[in-house]
Amino acid sequence: MLPIERGLEIVLSTAKSKERTDWMSAESVALLDSMHRILREDVFCDADSPPFDKAIRDGFAVRAQDVTQVPAVLTIIGESRAGAGADVVVGEGQSCEIMTGAPFPQGANAVVMIENTERVSSSSVRILKSARENEGLLRRGAEARKGDKILQAGRCIALADIGVLASTGKAKILVSRKPRVGVIATGDELVDVHETPQAGQIRNSNTYTVCAQVKEAGGEPVLLGMARDNLDDLREKIKRGLNEHDLLLVSGGVSMGKYDLVEKVFAEFGVEVLFDKIAMKPGKPTVFGHRGNTYVFGLPGNPLSTMVAFHMFVRPLILFLLKAADTAPKILEAKLDAPTKCDPERAALVPATVRFESGGYRIRTAPWKGSSDLVGLARANALIMIPRREGVLEAGDSAQFLPME
Ligand code: AMP
Ligand code: MG
């Protein structure tokens, strides 16, 4: 059976082999809509930052050499406020009142904080504490110079980037178009969220978790409904999914059961399947293939299996299509609280609770009843990755985990 890493390599190498420059086009969006999108242009500073020498404290702009002996009384020759500088040159024995963000006047070389001063009169101030040269101010261009590359294409736009983009005058940003991801749930037992299950039925939860994962990864989910476990219904829905989408995700119907017909329908439509088993628990019957410009996944139906298979294989593919610089699954490390048995056949992903304690993450498995137990999973906040090998991971050993919140 294929190890997880090999499966991921197959997914990404298939995507690379199909890569065309015109495939996942870039689109221009308003700054406010760019959060968490993948940037498709390098962004350069349109001016020095800050654009002028500026105060970063409220207080008095002085010449440091005039306040080496304190207290010292200085004449106030002007006021520089944010948005309106003072047209003065600070000379020996002089100072200029100044506010945070205000242009720094000529002649001065430091700001003494207001807290370290005492107003003597409207035109003089007593300085109570010395200041070093360049204290309390930021020189023009100290953060970045005009023309500097400040953001690189491929980056997932984060909070601080929004501020950087605004500061440099980018009202419109070039980002990757969102891949359209068709989502089909399969199963005769499924009813939708607003329905009341009858005997033997359950509500469809996978459509909702998969769509949430698609959105989080940067794709646009397209709900294609629930297909029943018969060839006609599967054919109709899968046909639609194959024709209009960059990815098609079908959950359920890929195990060994008599009514697991999804792979058969994939084959009828000419989907080239590159793997249909992964040495991973849960998520073993994960199917990956492609047809034309559509990538196709059969995700095992158990709720946790679907989530794990998405995280390991679908998310990296979506990020690749988006031309993200970093496509790797998010994996962190923690120390185990208690020993955990390994499986030589399959890597396992087990719900766990992780917490930050004395400088590092500590992790322990959470009580749960198997891959269908969404309630147990909701009480956990991580999945421990237990490697495929003999033996046990001991208490205190490092283990990798996927954060789930
Ligand atoms: P399957 O992969 O179709 O054999 O399904 C495995 C298990 O997952 C069964 O217990 C199904 O009832 C359950 N299951 C399949 N699809 C869904 C779904 N969309 N929502 C919730 N549970 C599901
Ligand atoms: Mg089924």
Coordinates of C-alpha atoms and ligand atoms in Angstrom, one line a residue:
M1 CA 0.0 0.0 0.0
L2 CA 1.2 3.5 -0.8
P3 CA 2.5 5.6 2.1
I4 CA 0.9 9.0 2.5
E5 CA 4.0 10.9 1.2
R6 CA 4.1 8.8 -2.0
G7 CA 0.4 9.5 -2.5
L8 CA 0.9 13.2 -2.1
E9 CA 3.9 13.0 -4.6
I10 CA 1.6 11.4 -7.2
V11 CA -1.1 14.0 -6.7
L12 CA 1.4 16.9 -7.1
S13 CA 3.4 15.4 -9.9
T14 CA 0.2 14.8 -11.9
A15 CA -0.7 18.4 -11.3
K16 CA 2.8 19.6 -12.4
S17 CA 2.6 17.5 -15.6
K18 CA -0.6 19.3 -16.5
E19 CA 0.5 22.8 -15.6
R20 CA -0.2 25.4 -18.2
T21 CA 0.4 29.1 -17.7
D22 CA -3.2 30.0 -18.7
W23 CA -4.8 27.4 -16.4
M24 CA -5.5 29.0 -13.1
S25 CA -5.8 32.5 -14.2
A26 CA -5.2 35.6 -12.0
E27 CA -8.0 38.0 -11.2
S28 CA -8.0 41.4 -9.7
V29 CA -10.0 41.8 -6.4
A30 CA -10.6 44.7 -4.1
L31 CA -8.2 45.0 -1.2
L32 CA -10.9 44.1 1.3
D33 CA -11.6 40.8 -0.6
S34 CA -7.9 39.7 -0.8
M35 CA -7.5 38.3 2.8
H36 CA -6.3 34.6 2.6
R37 CA -6.1 34.7 -1.2
I38 CA -2.9 33.7 -3.0
L39 CA -1.0 36.7 -4.3
R40 CA -0.1 36.5 -8.0
E41 CA 2.1 39.6 -8.3
D42 CA 5.2 40.9 -6.6
V43 CA 4.4 44.0 -4.7
F44 CA 6.9 46.9 -4.5
C45 CA 6.9 49.9 -2.2
D46 CA 5.6 52.9 -4.0
A47 CA 7.5 55.3 -1.7
D48 CA 10.1 55.2 1.2
S49 CA 8.5 53.9 4.4
P50 CA 8.1 56.0 6.4
P51 CA 8.0 58.6 3.7
F52 CA 9.6 61.3 6.0
D53 CA 11.6 61.3 9.2
K54 CA 8.8 60.9 11.8
A55 CA 8.3 60.9 15.6
I56 CA 7.2 57.7 17.2
R57 CA 6.6 59.3 20.6
D58 CA 4.6 62.3 21.9
G59 CA 7.0 64.8 23.4
F60 CA 9.7 67.3 22.4
A61 CA 12.1 67.1 19.5
V62 CA 15.5 68.2 20.8
R63 CA 19.2 68.0 20.0
A64 CA 20.5 65.1 22.2
Q65 CA 23.7 67.1 22.9
D66 CA 21.6 69.8 24.6
V67 CA 20.1 67.4 27.1
T68 CA 23.1 65.4 28.3
Q69 CA 22.9 67.3 31.6
V70 CA 19.4 67.2 33.1
P71 CA 17.2 68.9 34.1
A72 CA 17.7 71.3 31.2
V73 CA 15.3 74.1 30.2
L74 CA 14.7 74.5 26.4
T75 CA 12.8 77.1 24.5
I76 CA 9.8 75.8 22.5
I77 CA 10.0 77.2 18.9
G78 CA 7.0 75.4 17.3
E79 CA 4.7 72.4 17.2
S80 CA 4.8 69.5 14.7
R81 CA 1.6 67.4 14.6
A82 CA 0.6 64.4 12.6
G83 CA -0.4 65.7 9.1
A84 CA 1.2 69.1 9.7
G85 CA 4.9 69.5 10.3
A86 CA 6.6 72.6 11.8
D87 CA 8.6 74.8 9.5
V88 CA 11.4 75.3 11.9
V89 CA 15.1 74.5 12.4
V90 CA 15.8 73.4 16.0
G91 CA 19.0 75.1 17.2
E92 CA 21.1 75.1 20.4
G93 CA 18.9 75.4 23.5
Q94 CA 15.7 74.9 21.5
S95 CA 13.0 72.3 21.1
C96 CA 9.8 71.6 19.1
E97 CA 6.7 70.1 20.6
I98 CA 5.9 67.0 18.6
M99 CA 3.3 64.2 18.4
T100 CA 3.5 60.6 17.3
G101 CA 3.4 60.3 13.5
A102 CA 4.4 64.0 13.0
P103 CA 7.2 65.0 10.6
F104 CA 10.5 65.4 12.5
P105 CA 11.9 69.0 12.4
Q106 CA 15.3 69.9 11.0
G107 CA 18.1 70.4 13.4
A108 CA 16.8 68.1 16.1
N109 CA 18.0 64.5 16.5
A110 CA 15.9 62.9 19.3
V111 CA 12.5 62.9 20.9
V112 CA 12.2 63.2 24.7
M113 CA 8.9 61.6 25.7
I114 CA 6.3 63.9 27.2
E115 CA 6.4 61.8 30.4
N116 CA 10.0 62.9 30.9
T117 CA 9.3 66.6 30.6
E118 CA 7.7 69.4 32.6
R119 CA 6.1 72.4 31.0
V120 CA 7.5 75.6 32.5
S121 CA 5.6 78.1 30.3
S122 CA 3.9 78.3 26.9
S123 CA 7.4 78.8 25.4
S124 CA 9.7 76.7 27.5
V125 CA 10.0 73.1 28.8
R126 CA 12.1 71.4 31.4
I127 CA 13.7 68.2 30.2
L128 CA 14.1 65.7 33.0
K129 CA 15.7 62.8 31.2
S130 CA 18.5 62.6 28.5
A131 CA 17.8 61.1 25.1
R132 CA 20.2 59.3 22.8
E133 CA 20.6 60.4 19.3
N134 CA 17.8 58.9 17.0
E135 CA 15.7 57.9 20.1
G136 CA 11.9 58.3 19.6
L137 CA 12.0 58.8 15.8
L138 CA 12.1 56.7 12.7
R139 CA 14.2 57.9 9.7
R140 CA 12.7 58.1 6.2
G141 CA 13.0 54.7 4.5
A142 CA 14.0 52.9 7.7
E143 CA 11.3 50.2 7.1
A144 CA 11.6 49.9 3.3
R145 CA 12.8 51.9 0.4
K146 CA 10.8 53.0 -2.7
G147 CA 11.0 50.1 -5.2
D148 CA 11.8 47.4 -2.6
K149 CA 9.9 44.1 -3.1
I150 CA 7.8 43.9 0.0
L151 CA 5.5 40.9 -0.9
Q152 CA 6.3 38.0 -3.2
A153 CA 3.8 36.3 -5.6
G154 CA 2.7 32.9 -4.2
R155 CA 2.1 34.2 -0.7
C156 CA -1.1 33.6 1.2
I157 CA -2.3 37.1 2.0
A158 CA -2.3 37.5 5.8
L159 CA -3.4 40.2 8.1
A160 CA -0.3 42.3 8.2
D161 CA -0.1 42.0 4.3
I162 CA -3.5 43.8 4.1
G163 CA -1.9 46.7 6.0
V164 CA 1.2 46.6 3.8
L165 CA -0.9 46.6 0.6
A166 CA -3.0 49.5 1.9
S167 CA 0.1 51.5 2.9
T168 CA 1.6 51.1 -0.6
G169 CA -1.5 52.2 -2.4
K170 CA -2.8 48.8 -3.7
A171 CA -6.6 49.2 -3.9
K172 CA -6.8 46.2 -6.3
I173 CA -4.8 43.1 -5.9
L174 CA -4.0 40.3 -8.4
V175 CA -4.8 36.9 -6.9
S176 CA -5.4 33.4 -8.2
R177 CA -8.9 32.6 -9.3
K178 CA -10.5 30.1 -7.0
P179 CA -10.6 26.6 -8.3
R180 CA -14.2 25.4 -8.7
V181 CA -14.6 22.2 -6.6
G182 CA -17.7 20.0 -7.2
V183 CA -18.8 18.2 -4.1
I184 CA -21.0 15.1 -4.1
A185 CA -22.0 13.0 -1.2
T186 CA -23.1 9.4 -1.8
G187 CA -25.2 7.0 0.2
D188 CA -28.8 5.7 0.3
E189 CA -28.8 6.4 4.0
L190 CA -28.3 10.1 3.7
V191 CA -30.8 12.9 4.3
D192 CA -30.0 16.6 4.3
V193 CA -29.5 18.8 7.3
H194 CA -33.0 20.2 7.5
E195 CA -34.6 16.7 7.2
T196 CA -35.4 14.3 10.0
P197 CA -33.7 10.9 9.5
Q198 CA -36.1 7.9 9.3
A199 CA -35.1 4.4 10.5
G200 CA -31.6 3.6 9.2
Q201 CA -30.9 7.1 7.9
I202 CA -28.4 9.7 9.0
R203 CA -27.8 13.3 8.1
N204 CA -25.3 14.2 5.4
S205 CA -22.4 15.9 7.3
N206 CA -19.6 15.3 4.8
T207 CA -20.9 17.8 2.2
Y208 CA -20.7 20.5 4.9
T209 CA -17.3 19.6 6.3
V210 CA -15.8 19.2 2.8
C211 CA -17.2 22.5 1.6
A212 CA -15.8 24.2 4.7
Q213 CA -12.4 22.6 4.0
V214 CA -12.5 23.7 0.3
K215 CA -13.2 27.3 1.4
E216 CA -10.4 27.2 4.0
A217 CA -8.0 26.0 1.3
G218 CA -9.0 28.8 -1.0
G219 CA -11.3 27.0 -3.4
E220 CA -14.9 27.6 -4.3
P221 CA -17.2 24.7 -3.4
V222 CA -20.1 23.9 -5.8
L223 CA -22.7 21.6 -4.2
L224 CA -23.8 18.9 -6.5
G225 CA -26.1 17.2 -4.1
M226 CA -26.4 13.7 -2.7
A227 CA -26.2 10.7 -5.1
R228 CA -27.9 7.5 -4.2
D229 CA -25.9 4.2 -4.3
N230 CA -27.1 3.2 -7.8
L231 CA -25.3 3.6 -11.2
D232 CA -27.8 5.9 -12.8
D233 CA -27.8 8.5 -10.1
L234 CA -24.0 8.3 -9.6
R235 CA -23.5 8.6 -13.4
E236 CA -25.7 11.7 -13.6
K237 CA -24.0 13.6 -10.8
I238 CA -20.5 12.5 -11.5
K239 CA -20.9 13.4 -15.2
R240 CA -21.9 16.9 -14.2
G241 CA -19.0 17.2 -11.8
L242 CA -16.5 16.1 -14.4
N243 CA -17.5 18.6 -16.9
E244 CA -17.6 21.9 -15.2
H245 CA -15.0 21.8 -12.4
D246 CA -11.3 21.9 -11.7
L247 CA -11.7 19.3 -9.0
L248 CA -14.4 16.8 -8.2
L249 CA -14.8 15.4 -4.7
V250 CA -17.1 12.4 -4.1
S251 CA -17.5 11.2 -0.6
G252 CA -18.5 7.7 0.3
G253 CA -18.9 4.7 -2.0
V254 CA -15.2 3.8 -2.4
S255 CA -14.8 0.9 0.0
M256 CA -15.3 -2.8 -0.6
G257 CA -19.1 -2.9 0.0
K258 CA -21.5 -4.3 -2.6
Y259 CA -22.9 -0.8 -3.2
D260 CA -19.6 1.1 -3.4
L261 CA -19.9 1.9 -7.0
V262 CA -18.1 5.2 -7.4
E263 CA -14.9 3.8 -8.9
K264 CA -16.9 1.9 -11.4
V265 CA -18.5 5.1 -12.6
F266 CA -15.2 6.9 -12.6
A267 CA -13.9 4.2 -15.0
E268 CA -17.0 4.4 -17.2
F269 CA -16.3 8.1 -17.7
G270 CA -12.6 7.6 -18.5
V271 CA -11.1 8.8 -15.2
E272 CA -7.5 7.6 -15.0
V273 CA -7.2 6.4 -11.4
L274 CA -3.6 6.7 -10.1
F275 CA -4.2 5.3 -6.7
D276 CA -7.1 3.9 -4.7
K277 CA -5.5 2.8 -1.4
I278 CA -3.3 4.6 1.0
A279 CA -1.5 3.2 4.0
M280 CA -3.4 5.5 6.4
K281 CA -5.9 5.0 9.1
P282 CA -8.5 6.3 8.7
G283 CA -8.8 7.1 5.0
K284 CA -7.4 3.9 3.5
P285 CA -9.7 3.7 0.4
T286 CA -8.8 7.2 -0.8
V287 CA -9.0 7.4 -4.6
F288 CA -7.2 9.9 -6.8
G289 CA -7.5 10.3 -10.6
H290 CA -7.9 12.8 -13.3
R291 CA -9.7 13.3 -16.6
G292 CA -8.9 16.2 -18.9
N293 CA -8.7 19.3 -16.8
T294 CA -10.5 17.8 -13.8
Y295 CA -8.8 16.2 -10.8
V296 CA -11.0 13.6 -9.1
F297 CA -11.0 12.3 -5.6
G298 CA -13.1 9.6 -4.0
L299 CA -13.0 10.3 -0.3
P300 CA -13.9 7.5 2.1
G301 CA -17.3 8.2 3.6
N302 CA -16.6 8.1 7.3
P303 CA -16.6 11.7 8.5
L304 CA -13.1 11.6 9.9
S305 CA -11.7 9.7 6.9
T306 CA -13.1 12.3 4.6
M307 CA -11.5 15.1 6.6
V308 CA -8.1 13.5 6.8
A309 CA -8.0 12.5 3.2
F310 CA -8.9 16.1 2.2
H311 CA -6.2 17.5 4.5
M312 CA -3.5 15.2 3.2
F313 CA -4.2 15.2 -0.5
V314 CA -6.9 17.7 -1.6
R315 CA -5.7 20.7 0.3
P316 CA -2.1 20.6 -1.1
L317 CA -3.5 20.1 -4.6
I318 CA -5.8 23.2 -4.3
L319 CA -2.8 25.2 -3.0
F320 CA -0.7 24.0 -5.9
L321 CA -3.4 25.0 -8.4
L322 CA -3.6 28.4 -6.7
K323 CA 0.2 28.7 -7.3
A324 CA 0.8 29.0 -3.5
A325 CA 4.5 29.0 -2.5
D326 CA 3.7 26.6 0.4
T327 CA 1.5 23.6 -0.3
A328 CA 2.6 21.3 2.6
P329 CA 0.0 20.2 5.1
K330 CA 0.2 22.1 8.4
I331 CA 2.1 19.8 10.8
L332 CA 3.4 20.7 14.2
E333 CA 5.3 18.7 16.9
A334 CA 4.3 17.9 20.5
K335 CA 5.5 15.7 23.4
L336 CA 3.2 12.7 24.1
D337 CA 1.6 12.5 27.6
A338 CA 1.1 8.7 27.4
P339 CA 2.5 5.8 25.3
T340 CA 0.7 5.1 22.0
K341 CA 0.9 1.9 19.9
C342 CA 2.1 2.1 16.3
D343 CA 0.7 0.0 13.4
P344 CA 3.3 -1.5 11.0
E345 CA 0.7 -1.5 8.2
R346 CA -0.6 2.0 8.2
A347 CA 0.1 5.5 9.6
A348 CA -2.7 6.5 11.9
L349 CA -4.3 9.8 12.6
V350 CA -6.0 9.9 16.0
P351 CA -8.1 12.6 17.6
A352 CA -6.2 14.3 20.4
T353 CA -6.1 17.2 22.7
V354 CA -3.1 19.4 22.5
R355 CA -2.2 22.2 24.9
F356 CA 0.7 24.6 25.3
E357 CA 2.6 24.0 28.6
S358 CA 6.0 25.2 29.9
G359 CA 7.3 26.2 26.6
G360 CA 6.0 23.5 24.3
Y361 CA 3.0 21.5 23.1
R362 CA 1.9 18.4 25.0
I363 CA -0.5 16.0 23.4
R364 CA -2.7 13.1 24.5
T365 CA -5.3 11.0 22.6
A366 CA -8.9 12.0 23.1
P367 CA -11.7 9.6 23.9
W368 CA -13.6 8.7 20.8
K369 CA -15.5 5.9 19.2
G370 CA -13.9 5.6 15.7
S371 CA -13.9 7.4 12.4
S372 CA -17.6 8.1 12.4
D373 CA -17.5 9.8 15.9
L374 CA -17.9 13.5 15.0
V375 CA -18.9 14.3 18.6
G376 CA -15.7 12.9 20.0
L377 CA -13.7 14.6 17.2
A378 CA -15.3 18.0 18.1
R379 CA -14.1 17.6 21.6
A380 CA -10.5 17.1 20.4
N381 CA -8.4 19.9 18.8
A382 CA -5.8 18.0 16.9
L383 CA -5.0 14.7 15.1
I384 CA -1.8 12.9 16.3
M385 CA 0.1 11.3 13.4
I386 CA 1.3 7.9 14.6
P387 CA 4.0 6.7 12.2
R388 CA 3.7 3.4 10.3
R389 CA 6.1 1.1 12.2
E390 CA 6.4 -1.5 14.8
G391 CA 6.4 -0.8 18.5
V392 CA 5.1 2.1 20.6
L393 CA 5.7 5.8 20.9
E394 CA 6.7 6.3 24.6
A395 CA 5.4 9.0 26.9
G396 CA 7.7 12.0 26.4
D397 CA 8.5 11.1 22.8
S398 CA 7.8 13.7 20.1
A399 CA 4.9 13.2 17.8
Q400 CA 3.6 15.1 14.9
F401 CA 0.1 16.5 14.9
L402 CA -2.3 18.3 12.6
P403 CA -4.0 21.2 14.4
M404 CA -7.8 21.1 13.9
E405 CA -8.8 24.5 15.1
Ligands
AMP1 P1 -19.0 4.5 2.7 O1 -17.6 5.0 2.5 O2 -20.0 4.9 1.7 O3 -18.9 3.0 2.9 O4 -19.4 5.1 4.1 C1 -18.8 4.8 5.3 C2 -19.5 5.3 6.5 O5 -19.6 6.8 6.4 C3 -20.9 4.9 6.6 O6 -21.2 4.6 8.0 C4 -21.7 6.0 6.0 O7 -23.1 6.0 6.5 C5 -20.9 7.2 6.5 N1 -21.2 8.3 5.6 C6 -21.0 8.2 4.2 N2 -21.3 9.4 3.6 C7 -21.6 10.2 4.7 C8 -22.0 11.6 4.7 N3 -22.1 12.3 3.6 N4 -22.2 12.2 5.9 C9 -22.1 11.4 7.0 N5 -21.7 10.1 7.1 C10 -21.5 9.5 5.9
MG2 MG -21.9 4.5 1.2

